[in-house]
Tab-separated table of C-alpha atoms in Angstrom:
chain	number	residue	atom	x	y	z
A	1	UNK	CA	63.075	206.434	130.448
A	2	UNK	CA	63.529	203.007	132.649
A	3	UNK	CA	66.640	203.622	133.872
A	4	UNK	CA	69.441	201.815	132.401
A	5	UNK	CA	70.850	198.637	133.630
A	6	UNK	CA	73.880	198.565	135.302
A	7	UNK	CA	76.964	197.042	133.764
A	8	UNK	CA	77.603	193.825	135.701
A	9	UNK	CA	81.510	194.243	136.372
A	10	UNK	CA	83.374	191.131	136.506
A	11	UNK	CA	85.728	190.167	140.071
A	12	UNK	CA	89.074	191.651	138.480
A	13	UNK	CA	87.271	194.930	136.836
A	14	UNK	CA	85.416	195.313	140.620
A	15	UNK	CA	89.215	194.931	141.985
A	16	UNK	CA	90.423	197.158	139.941
A	17	UNK	CA	87.775	200.206	140.181
A	18	UNK	CA	88.288	199.282	144.238
A	19	UNK	CA	91.865	199.974	143.442
A	20	UNK	CA	91.504	203.054	141.996
A	21	UNK	CA	88.869	204.568	144.107
A	22	UNK	CA	89.343	203.332	147.465
A	23	UNK	CA	90.344	206.414	150.078
A	24	UNK	CA	92.578	204.782	152.775
A	25	UNK	CA	91.009	207.239	154.616
A	26	UNK	CA	87.163	206.254	153.963
A	27	UNK	CA	88.689	203.006	154.431
A	28	UNK	CA	89.559	203.145	158.266
A	29	UNK	CA	86.794	204.693	158.917
A	30	UNK	CA	84.238	201.645	158.145
A	31	UNK	CA	82.885	200.474	161.436
A	32	UNK	CA	84.254	196.871	162.475
A	33	UNK	CA	80.554	195.448	161.658
A	34	UNK	CA	80.865	196.852	158.484
A	35	UNK	CA	84.601	195.499	157.890
A	36	UNK	CA	83.361	191.778	159.145
A	37	UNK	CA	80.363	191.853	156.587
A	38	UNK	CA	81.987	192.526	153.943
A	39	UNK	CA	84.904	189.630	155.003
A	40	UNK	CA	81.576	187.833	155.270
A	41	UNK	CA	81.529	187.563	151.311
A	42	UNK	CA	85.278	185.489	151.160
A	43	UNK	CA	86.555	182.360	151.569
A	44	UNK	CA	88.160	181.630	154.795
A	45	UNK	CA	91.585	182.028	152.584
A	46	UNK	CA	91.033	185.067	151.746
A	47	UNK	CA	90.241	186.448	154.888
A	48	UNK	CA	93.167	185.210	156.780
A	49	UNK	CA	95.206	187.236	154.403
A	50	UNK	CA	93.259	190.429	154.683
A	51	UNK	CA	93.432	189.661	158.268
A	52	UNK	CA	96.868	190.587	158.098
A	53	UNK	CA	96.548	194.166	157.198
A	54	UNK	CA	95.906	195.859	160.583
A	55	UNK	CA	94.972	195.354	163.927
A	56	UNK	CA	91.299	196.680	163.408
A	57	UNK	CA	90.685	194.211	160.280
A	58	UNK	CA	92.101	191.312	162.570
A	59	UNK	CA	89.424	192.219	165.025
A	60	UNK	CA	87.144	192.836	162.524
A	61	UNK	CA	87.906	188.987	161.318
A	62	UNK	CA	86.949	187.367	164.573
A	63	UNK	CA	83.500	188.570	164.691
A	64	UNK	CA	83.222	187.488	160.490
A	65	UNK	CA	80.215	185.144	159.620
A	66	UNK	CA	82.550	182.701	157.522
A	67	UNK	CA	80.188	182.114	154.206
A	68	UNK	CA	78.941	178.262	153.792
A	69	UNK	CA	82.456	177.772	151.579
A	70	UNK	CA	83.929	174.334	153.181
A	71	UNK	CA	87.822	174.156	155.096
A	72	UNK	CA	88.711	171.314	154.088
A	73	UNK	CA	91.624	169.959	157.312
A	74	UNK	CA	93.793	166.841	154.377
A	75	UNK	CA	97.248	167.682	155.661
A	76	UNK	CA	99.545	169.302	158.149
A	77	UNK	CA	99.399	172.820	156.653
A	78	UNK	CA	95.903	173.133	156.767
A	79	UNK	CA	95.752	171.537	160.555
A	80	UNK	CA	97.716	174.363	161.334
A	81	UNK	CA	95.330	177.219	159.451
A	82	UNK	CA	92.799	175.694	161.207
A	83	UNK	CA	94.529	176.221	164.602
A	84	UNK	CA	94.847	179.556	164.097
A	85	UNK	CA	91.365	179.952	162.578
A	86	UNK	CA	90.171	178.826	165.842
A	87	UNK	CA	90.806	182.343	167.476
A	88	UNK	CA	91.468	183.986	164.248
A	89	UNK	CA	88.271	183.409	162.684
A	90	UNK	CA	86.085	181.535	164.951
A	91	UNK	CA	82.241	182.127	163.268
A	92	UNK	CA	83.590	179.289	160.357
A	93	UNK	CA	80.647	177.512	159.132
A	94	UNK	CA	81.738	174.940	157.596
A	95	UNK	CA	84.658	172.140	158.403
A	96	UNK	CA	85.741	168.604	156.460
A	97	UNK	CA	88.315	166.646	159.026
A	98	UNK	CA	90.281	164.147	156.898
A	99	UNK	CA	93.150	162.377	157.197
A	100	UNK	CA	96.538	164.791	157.795
A	101	UNK	CA	99.406	162.568	156.159
A	102	UNK	CA	101.919	159.149	156.887
A	103	UNK	CA	103.419	159.912	160.420
A	104	UNK	CA	100.601	162.234	161.541
A	105	UNK	CA	97.316	161.710	163.318
A	106	UNK	CA	94.662	163.324	165.831
A	107	UNK	CA	94.818	163.049	169.510
A	108	UNK	CA	93.436	159.681	170.959
A	109	UNK	CA	90.133	160.451	172.815
A	110	UNK	CA	88.619	158.146	175.493
A	111	UNK	CA	88.618	154.633	175.905
A	112	UNK	CA	91.127	154.354	172.506
A	113	UNK	CA	91.868	151.217	171.281
A	114	UNK	CA	94.806	150.356	173.444
A	115	UNK	CA	96.355	148.030	170.347
A	116	UNK	CA	95.893	151.147	168.193
A	117	UNK	CA	97.041	153.823	170.370
A	118	UNK	CA	100.464	151.630	170.691
A	119	UNK	CA	100.843	150.826	167.306
A	120	UNK	CA	100.955	154.316	166.049
A	121	UNK	CA	102.427	155.640	169.464
A	122	UNK	CA	105.701	156.899	167.481
A	123	UNK	CA	102.836	159.212	165.116
A	124	UNK	CA	103.042	163.074	165.225
A	125	UNK	CA	99.701	163.938	167.452
A	126	UNK	CA	97.652	166.689	166.525
A	127	UNK	CA	94.828	168.107	169.320
A	128	UNK	CA	91.230	167.393	167.615
A	129	UNK	CA	89.684	168.835	170.655
A	130	UNK	CA	90.264	172.501	169.264
A	131	UNK	CA	87.520	172.377	166.970
A	132	UNK	CA	85.473	173.039	169.924
A	133	UNK	CA	86.910	177.003	169.737
A	134	UNK	CA	84.580	177.309	166.537
A	135	UNK	CA	81.385	178.979	167.517
A	136	UNK	CA	79.142	178.482	164.846
A	137	UNK	CA	79.833	175.694	162.633
A	138	UNK	CA	76.864	174.156	160.666
A	139	UNK	CA	77.638	171.228	159.161
A	140	UNK	CA	80.540	168.980	160.084
A	141	UNK	CA	82.423	166.324	158.056
A	142	UNK	CA	84.887	163.840	159.588
A	143	UNK	CA	86.124	161.591	156.408
A	144	UNK	CA	88.622	159.104	156.883
A	145	UNK	CA	90.254	160.727	159.674
A	146	UNK	CA	92.474	159.140	162.010
A	147	UNK	CA	90.889	158.960	165.098
A	148	UNK	CA	90.955	156.026	168.324
A	149	UNK	CA	88.521	156.265	170.857
A	150	UNK	CA	85.431	158.563	172.106
A	151	UNK	CA	85.423	163.023	171.771
A	152	UNK	CA	82.546	164.368	172.854
A	153	UNK	CA	84.186	167.434	172.384
A	154	UNK	CA	82.795	166.669	168.573
A	155	UNK	CA	79.504	166.907	169.746
A	156	UNK	CA	78.600	169.983	171.357
A	157	UNK	CA	77.350	172.212	168.386
A	158	UNK	CA	74.017	173.752	168.855
A	159	UNK	CA	73.762	175.159	165.463
A	160	UNK	CA	74.753	172.367	163.835
A	161	UNK	CA	72.444	171.467	160.935
A	162	UNK	CA	74.600	168.595	158.992
A	163	UNK	CA	76.804	166.314	159.752
A	164	UNK	CA	78.810	163.362	157.170
A	165	UNK	CA	80.978	160.953	159.692
A	166	UNK	CA	82.572	158.331	157.164
A	167	UNK	CA	85.818	155.838	157.142
A	168	UNK	CA	86.289	156.394	160.827
A	169	UNK	CA	87.020	153.293	161.927
A	170	UNK	CA	88.485	153.539	165.376
A	171	UNK	CA	85.901	156.849	166.421
A	172	UNK	CA	83.276	155.650	169.124
A	173	UNK	CA	80.223	157.080	169.593
A	174	UNK	CA	76.282	156.273	170.243
A	175	UNK	CA	73.208	157.881	169.016
A	176	UNK	CA	72.006	159.777	172.191
A	177	UNK	CA	75.303	161.965	171.643
A	178	UNK	CA	73.530	163.707	168.705
A	179	UNK	CA	71.725	165.433	171.505
A	180	UNK	CA	74.076	168.181	171.620
A	181	UNK	CA	73.089	168.988	167.946
A	182	UNK	CA	69.343	170.576	168.512
A	183	UNK	CA	69.053	171.922	164.888
A	184	UNK	CA	70.590	169.136	163.577
A	185	UNK	CA	68.469	168.067	160.167
A	186	UNK	CA	70.611	166.187	157.973
A	187	UNK	CA	72.586	162.768	159.546
A	188	UNK	CA	74.693	160.667	157.361
A	189	UNK	CA	76.941	158.037	158.538
A	190	UNK	CA	79.058	155.370	156.253
A	191	UNK	CA	81.292	152.568	157.450
A	192	UNK	CA	81.945	153.215	161.356
A	193	UNK	CA	81.741	149.918	163.196
A	194	UNK	CA	81.991	151.504	166.543
A	195	UNK	CA	78.794	154.005	166.407
A	196	UNK	CA	76.467	151.907	169.106
A	197	UNK	CA	72.897	153.350	170.499
A	198	UNK	CA	68.794	153.019	169.790
A	199	UNK	CA	67.788	154.518	166.126
A	200	UNK	CA	65.018	155.908	168.832
A	201	UNK	CA	67.626	158.073	170.188
A	202	UNK	CA	67.253	160.102	166.853
A	203	UNK	CA	63.459	161.336	168.991
A	204	UNK	CA	65.218	164.075	170.489
A	205	UNK	CA	65.564	165.826	166.922
A	206	UNK	CA	62.363	164.772	166.494
A	207	UNK	CA	61.481	168.450	164.872
A	208	UNK	CA	64.435	169.381	163.203
A	209	UNK	CA	65.509	165.802	161.353
A	210	UNK	CA	65.187	165.789	157.504
A	211	UNK	CA	67.296	162.836	156.945
A	212	UNK	CA	69.077	160.167	158.173
A	213	UNK	CA	71.197	157.404	156.195
A	214	UNK	CA	72.774	154.981	157.421
A	215	UNK	CA	73.994	154.129	160.618
A	216	UNK	CA	75.238	151.214	160.904
A	217	UNK	CA	75.397	148.809	163.849
A	218	UNK	CA	72.335	150.504	165.541
A	219	UNK	CA	69.357	148.971	166.788
A	220	UNK	CA	66.245	149.237	168.027
A	221	UNK	CA	62.616	149.549	166.160
A	222	UNK	CA	62.380	151.854	163.027
A	223	UNK	CA	58.848	152.603	163.924
A	224	UNK	CA	60.714	154.979	166.373
A	225	UNK	CA	60.926	157.231	164.178
A	226	UNK	CA	57.502	157.399	162.569
A	227	UNK	CA	55.841	160.613	163.577
A	228	UNK	CA	59.261	162.431	162.773
A	229	UNK	CA	57.222	165.350	160.926
A	230	UNK	CA	59.740	166.464	158.801
A	231	UNK	CA	61.655	163.911	157.974
A	232	UNK	CA	62.294	162.871	154.340
A	233	UNK	CA	65.102	160.684	153.787
A	234	UNK	CA	65.614	157.658	155.406
A	235	UNK	CA	68.252	155.015	154.871
A	236	UNK	CA	68.693	152.005	157.412
A	237	UNK	CA	70.621	149.845	155.389
A	238	UNK	CA	73.844	147.642	157.315
A	239	UNK	CA	71.778	148.211	160.480
A	240	UNK	CA	70.398	145.999	162.933
A	241	UNK	CA	67.192	147.252	163.374
A	242	UNK	CA	64.017	145.471	163.578
A	243	UNK	CA	59.975	146.024	163.405
A	244	UNK	CA	57.248	145.592	160.811
A	245	UNK	CA	56.404	147.287	157.621
A	246	UNK	CA	52.784	146.093	158.487
A	247	UNK	CA	52.830	147.941	161.901
A	248	UNK	CA	53.073	151.273	159.646
A	249	UNK	CA	49.870	153.470	160.096
A	250	UNK	CA	48.102	156.259	158.419
A	251	UNK	CA	49.686	159.241	160.064
A	252	UNK	CA	53.193	157.439	159.851
A	253	UNK	CA	56.020	158.530	157.803
A	254	UNK	CA	54.223	161.297	156.361
A	255	UNK	CA	56.901	162.687	154.103
A	256	UNK	CA	59.246	160.563	153.167
A	257	UNK	CA	60.720	160.449	149.912
A	258	UNK	CA	63.210	157.668	150.159
A	259	UNK	CA	63.737	155.052	152.265
A	260	UNK	CA	65.546	151.487	152.906
A	261	UNK	CA	65.162	149.329	155.888
A	262	UNK	CA	67.238	145.893	156.390
A	263	UNK	CA	66.213	142.749	156.145
A	264	UNK	CA	66.072	142.907	159.887
A	265	UNK	CA	62.851	144.436	159.044
A	266	UNK	CA	59.595	141.813	158.688
A	267	UNK	CA	59.153	143.637	155.137
A	268	UNK	CA	62.653	145.292	154.528
A	269	UNK	CA	64.362	145.229	151.240
A	270	UNK	CA	65.822	141.918	151.111
A	271	UNK	CA	63.681	140.278	154.313
A	272	UNK	CA	63.353	136.826	154.227
A	273	UNK	CA	59.944	135.699	154.600
A	274	UNK	CA	59.797	132.922	157.014
A	275	UNK	CA	56.355	131.439	155.148
A	276	UNK	CA	54.684	131.889	151.664
A	277	UNK	CA	51.251	132.790	153.559
A	278	UNK	CA	52.932	135.968	155.046
A	279	UNK	CA	53.321	137.645	151.472
A	280	UNK	CA	50.005	139.138	150.935
A	281	UNK	CA	49.989	140.763	154.131
A	282	UNK	CA	53.337	142.341	153.587
A	283	UNK	CA	52.848	143.419	149.746
A	284	UNK	CA	49.321	144.844	150.975
A	285	UNK	CA	50.696	147.128	153.357
A	286	UNK	CA	53.825	147.906	151.317
A	287	UNK	CA	51.266	149.043	148.628
A	288	UNK	CA	48.941	151.056	150.895
A	289	UNK	CA	52.048	152.899	152.528
A	290	UNK	CA	53.184	153.379	148.371
A	291	UNK	CA	49.189	154.983	147.836
A	292	UNK	CA	49.145	156.989	150.428
A	293	UNK	CA	52.508	158.954	149.784
A	294	UNK	CA	51.531	158.629	146.216
A	295	UNK	CA	55.049	157.662	145.307
A	296	UNK	CA	55.346	154.060	143.452
A	297	UNK	CA	59.104	154.562	142.752
A	298	UNK	CA	59.628	153.952	146.638
A	299	UNK	CA	59.585	150.519	146.916
A	300	UNK	CA	61.136	149.798	142.847
A	301	UNK	CA	64.381	148.410	143.720
A	302	UNK	CA	63.215	146.493	146.890
A	303	UNK	CA	63.215	142.521	146.449
A	304	UNK	CA	61.389	139.667	148.794
A	305	UNK	CA	63.433	135.856	149.239
A	306	UNK	CA	62.011	133.027	150.961
A	307	UNK	CA	63.801	131.486	153.427
A	308	UNK	CA	65.875	128.384	153.259
A	309	UNK	CA	64.533	127.548	156.669
A	310	UNK	CA	61.368	127.851	155.612
A	311	UNK	CA	58.827	124.649	156.150
A	312	UNK	CA	57.885	125.552	152.384
A	313	UNK	CA	61.123	125.520	151.023
A	314	UNK	CA	62.315	122.773	149.324
A	315	UNK	CA	64.943	122.026	146.753
A	316	UNK	CA	64.624	123.163	142.762
A	317	UNK	CA	66.034	121.538	139.943
A	318	UNK	CA	64.377	117.970	139.876
A	319	UNK	CA	65.922	117.617	136.971
A	320	UNK	CA	68.758	119.210	134.647
A	321	UNK	CA	67.065	120.212	132.131
A	322	UNK	CA	63.838	121.649	134.422
A	323	UNK	CA	63.008	124.687	136.075
A	324	UNK	CA	64.286	126.347	139.193
A	325	UNK	CA	61.761	127.385	141.677
A	326	UNK	CA	60.180	130.557	142.476
A	327	UNK	CA	61.135	131.757	145.369
A	328	UNK	CA	62.221	135.764	144.845
A	329	UNK	CA	59.332	137.997	145.119
A	330	UNK	CA	59.532	141.720	143.133
A	331	UNK	CA	56.671	144.217	142.315
A	332	UNK	CA	55.135	144.583	138.748
A	333	UNK	CA	54.290	147.852	137.136
A	334	UNK	CA	51.774	147.588	133.978
A	335	UNK	CA	51.602	151.666	133.638
A	336	UNK	CA	49.514	152.432	136.098
A	337	UNK	CA	48.941	149.089	137.832
A	338	UNK	CA	50.686	147.599	140.401
A	339	UNK	CA	51.289	144.089	141.537
A	340	UNK	CA	53.747	141.798	142.810
A	341	UNK	CA	54.681	138.353	141.768
A	342	UNK	CA	56.884	135.261	142.558
A	343	UNK	CA	60.090	134.378	140.225
A	344	UNK	CA	63.175	132.481	139.844
A	345	UNK	CA	66.528	133.264	139.067
A	346	UNK	CA	66.504	132.266	135.308
A	347	UNK	CA	63.583	134.428	134.850
A	348	UNK	CA	60.437	132.328	135.164
A	349	UNK	CA	57.416	134.128	136.414
A	350	UNK	CA	54.499	132.996	138.187
A	351	UNK	CA	50.993	134.831	137.806
A	352	UNK	CA	50.845	138.314	139.271
A	353	UNK	CA	48.718	139.664	142.819
A	354	UNK	CA	47.370	142.728	141.325
A	355	UNK	CA	47.332	145.280	144.266
A	356	UNK	CA	45.176	148.290	142.144
A	357	UNK	CA	42.271	147.047	140.233
A	358	UNK	CA	41.428	146.267	136.785
A	359	UNK	CA	41.335	149.401	134.645
A	360	UNK	CA	38.237	150.088	132.405
A	361	UNK	CA	38.180	147.824	129.344
A	362	UNK	CA	36.418	150.021	127.029
A	363	UNK	CA	38.663	152.773	128.161
A	364	UNK	CA	41.664	151.289	128.064
A	365	UNK	CA	41.306	148.376	125.483
A	366	UNK	CA	43.940	149.857	122.957
A	367	UNK	CA	46.526	151.629	125.096
A	368	UNK	CA	50.025	151.097	125.612
A	369	UNK	CA	48.805	150.056	128.921
A	370	UNK	CA	46.885	147.018	127.663
A	371	UNK	CA	49.868	146.133	125.722
A	372	UNK	CA	52.700	146.659	128.397
A	373	UNK	CA	50.556	144.050	130.670
A	374	UNK	CA	50.151	141.702	127.485
A	375	UNK	CA	53.802	141.879	127.262
A	376	UNK	CA	54.052	140.900	131.062
A	377	UNK	CA	51.604	138.464	131.125
A	378	UNK	CA	53.392	136.336	127.769
A	379	UNK	CA	56.533	136.179	129.986
A	380	UNK	CA	54.511	133.661	132.387
A	381	UNK	CA	55.162	130.327	131.339
A	382	UNK	CA	56.284	127.773	133.044
A	383	UNK	CA	54.203	128.973	136.335
A	384	UNK	CA	51.223	130.011	134.765
A	385	UNK	CA	48.025	129.271	136.914
A	386	UNK	CA	50.133	129.570	139.598
A	387	UNK	CA	49.567	132.687	141.771
A	388	UNK	CA	52.826	131.992	144.595
A	389	UNK	CA	55.188	129.109	144.724
A	390	UNK	CA	53.608	125.598	144.030
A	391	UNK	CA	54.092	123.140	146.692
A	392	UNK	CA	57.182	120.638	146.623
A	393	UNK	CA	54.445	117.741	144.808
A	394	UNK	CA	53.497	120.205	142.621
A	395	UNK	CA	56.804	121.472	141.620
A	396	UNK	CA	57.766	117.859	141.095
A	397	UNK	CA	54.509	117.290	138.582
A	398	UNK	CA	55.836	120.594	136.775
A	399	UNK	CA	59.010	119.100	136.328
A	400	UNK	CA	58.246	115.837	135.106
A	401	UNK	CA	55.518	117.312	132.595
A	402	UNK	CA	58.126	119.837	131.502
A	403	UNK	CA	60.602	117.072	130.391
A	404	UNK	CA	58.280	114.751	128.651
A	405	UNK	CA	57.449	117.609	126.298
């Protein structure tokens, strides 16, 4: 007969059983390493309480690898607890630094904003650099913390894998400082106006970096990250990086699952074309990228525009009853077939410039794919026959004809 499965105890039942069966003499004989392993099954708050039992347990807590449970520092009480933990529980693996509350701030760093430092000089100051006493943090979140200046000691955690810094307006740092995190896999930066650096600096993390999000204000060419073998998410929105999507080669960004490039990149999201004639080559480059990555949703929420500074631009609404000019570019998909088309903000479309070949008419004649294509083509009215925006002369003629009708 197969052995009977053991009944799984609930946590209160397990605790009660431990109270009944535990022999104090046996517990006392446990090796420090064994006690540290046991402590590693509990969140940091519980371990901090248990370490108060005796000296042996205090010493065991110092070598305990704390499980990946977040410890948030969002008050003076939590800060004081963290200060004790830097020596009592130095192997904390995850920590979030937040605001401490009214009238409290973290110590100013190097090169602080003098005006801000003077304005809040009466606040009670708490030393942020004590975080450097933690030996093995794997995740560090700095969220809205009241900080002012540069803090090099926060960028020296060799085991750190995830870093998130958000809403820290006067926290000054450069991308080059990330070299202190040789194992970093995820970088998420939002609303850090004093972040500086070149996006190419992330190449120091080339063999570990998997996700890079935002990093507002940084500069450089996004193609400097093209050969990062693990990169799956790249969001460079709100950055000032440049480049050209037509430079993307067959072996670049091989594993990307999500990407946002800013409008400062030729072909980036919301990019404004200087010439209508530029559009086909950019759309073809993006299409080849999507086809290689086998992901047609990669650029589904992107759109592009014709710049007002373009020599091809002209004012629309020749007549109040007429249609606006079609100076916006979108991808369009009819089931398995992908293309792009110009449109205006009123919902008037030009003809579709197909990127995929036409499906087999014999096989697909009665499928929903064909019907979907028909419904898309039915939306093409005012600009029927035009695959690109008409010239100003053609547009005026169309408006005249429309008004006459």
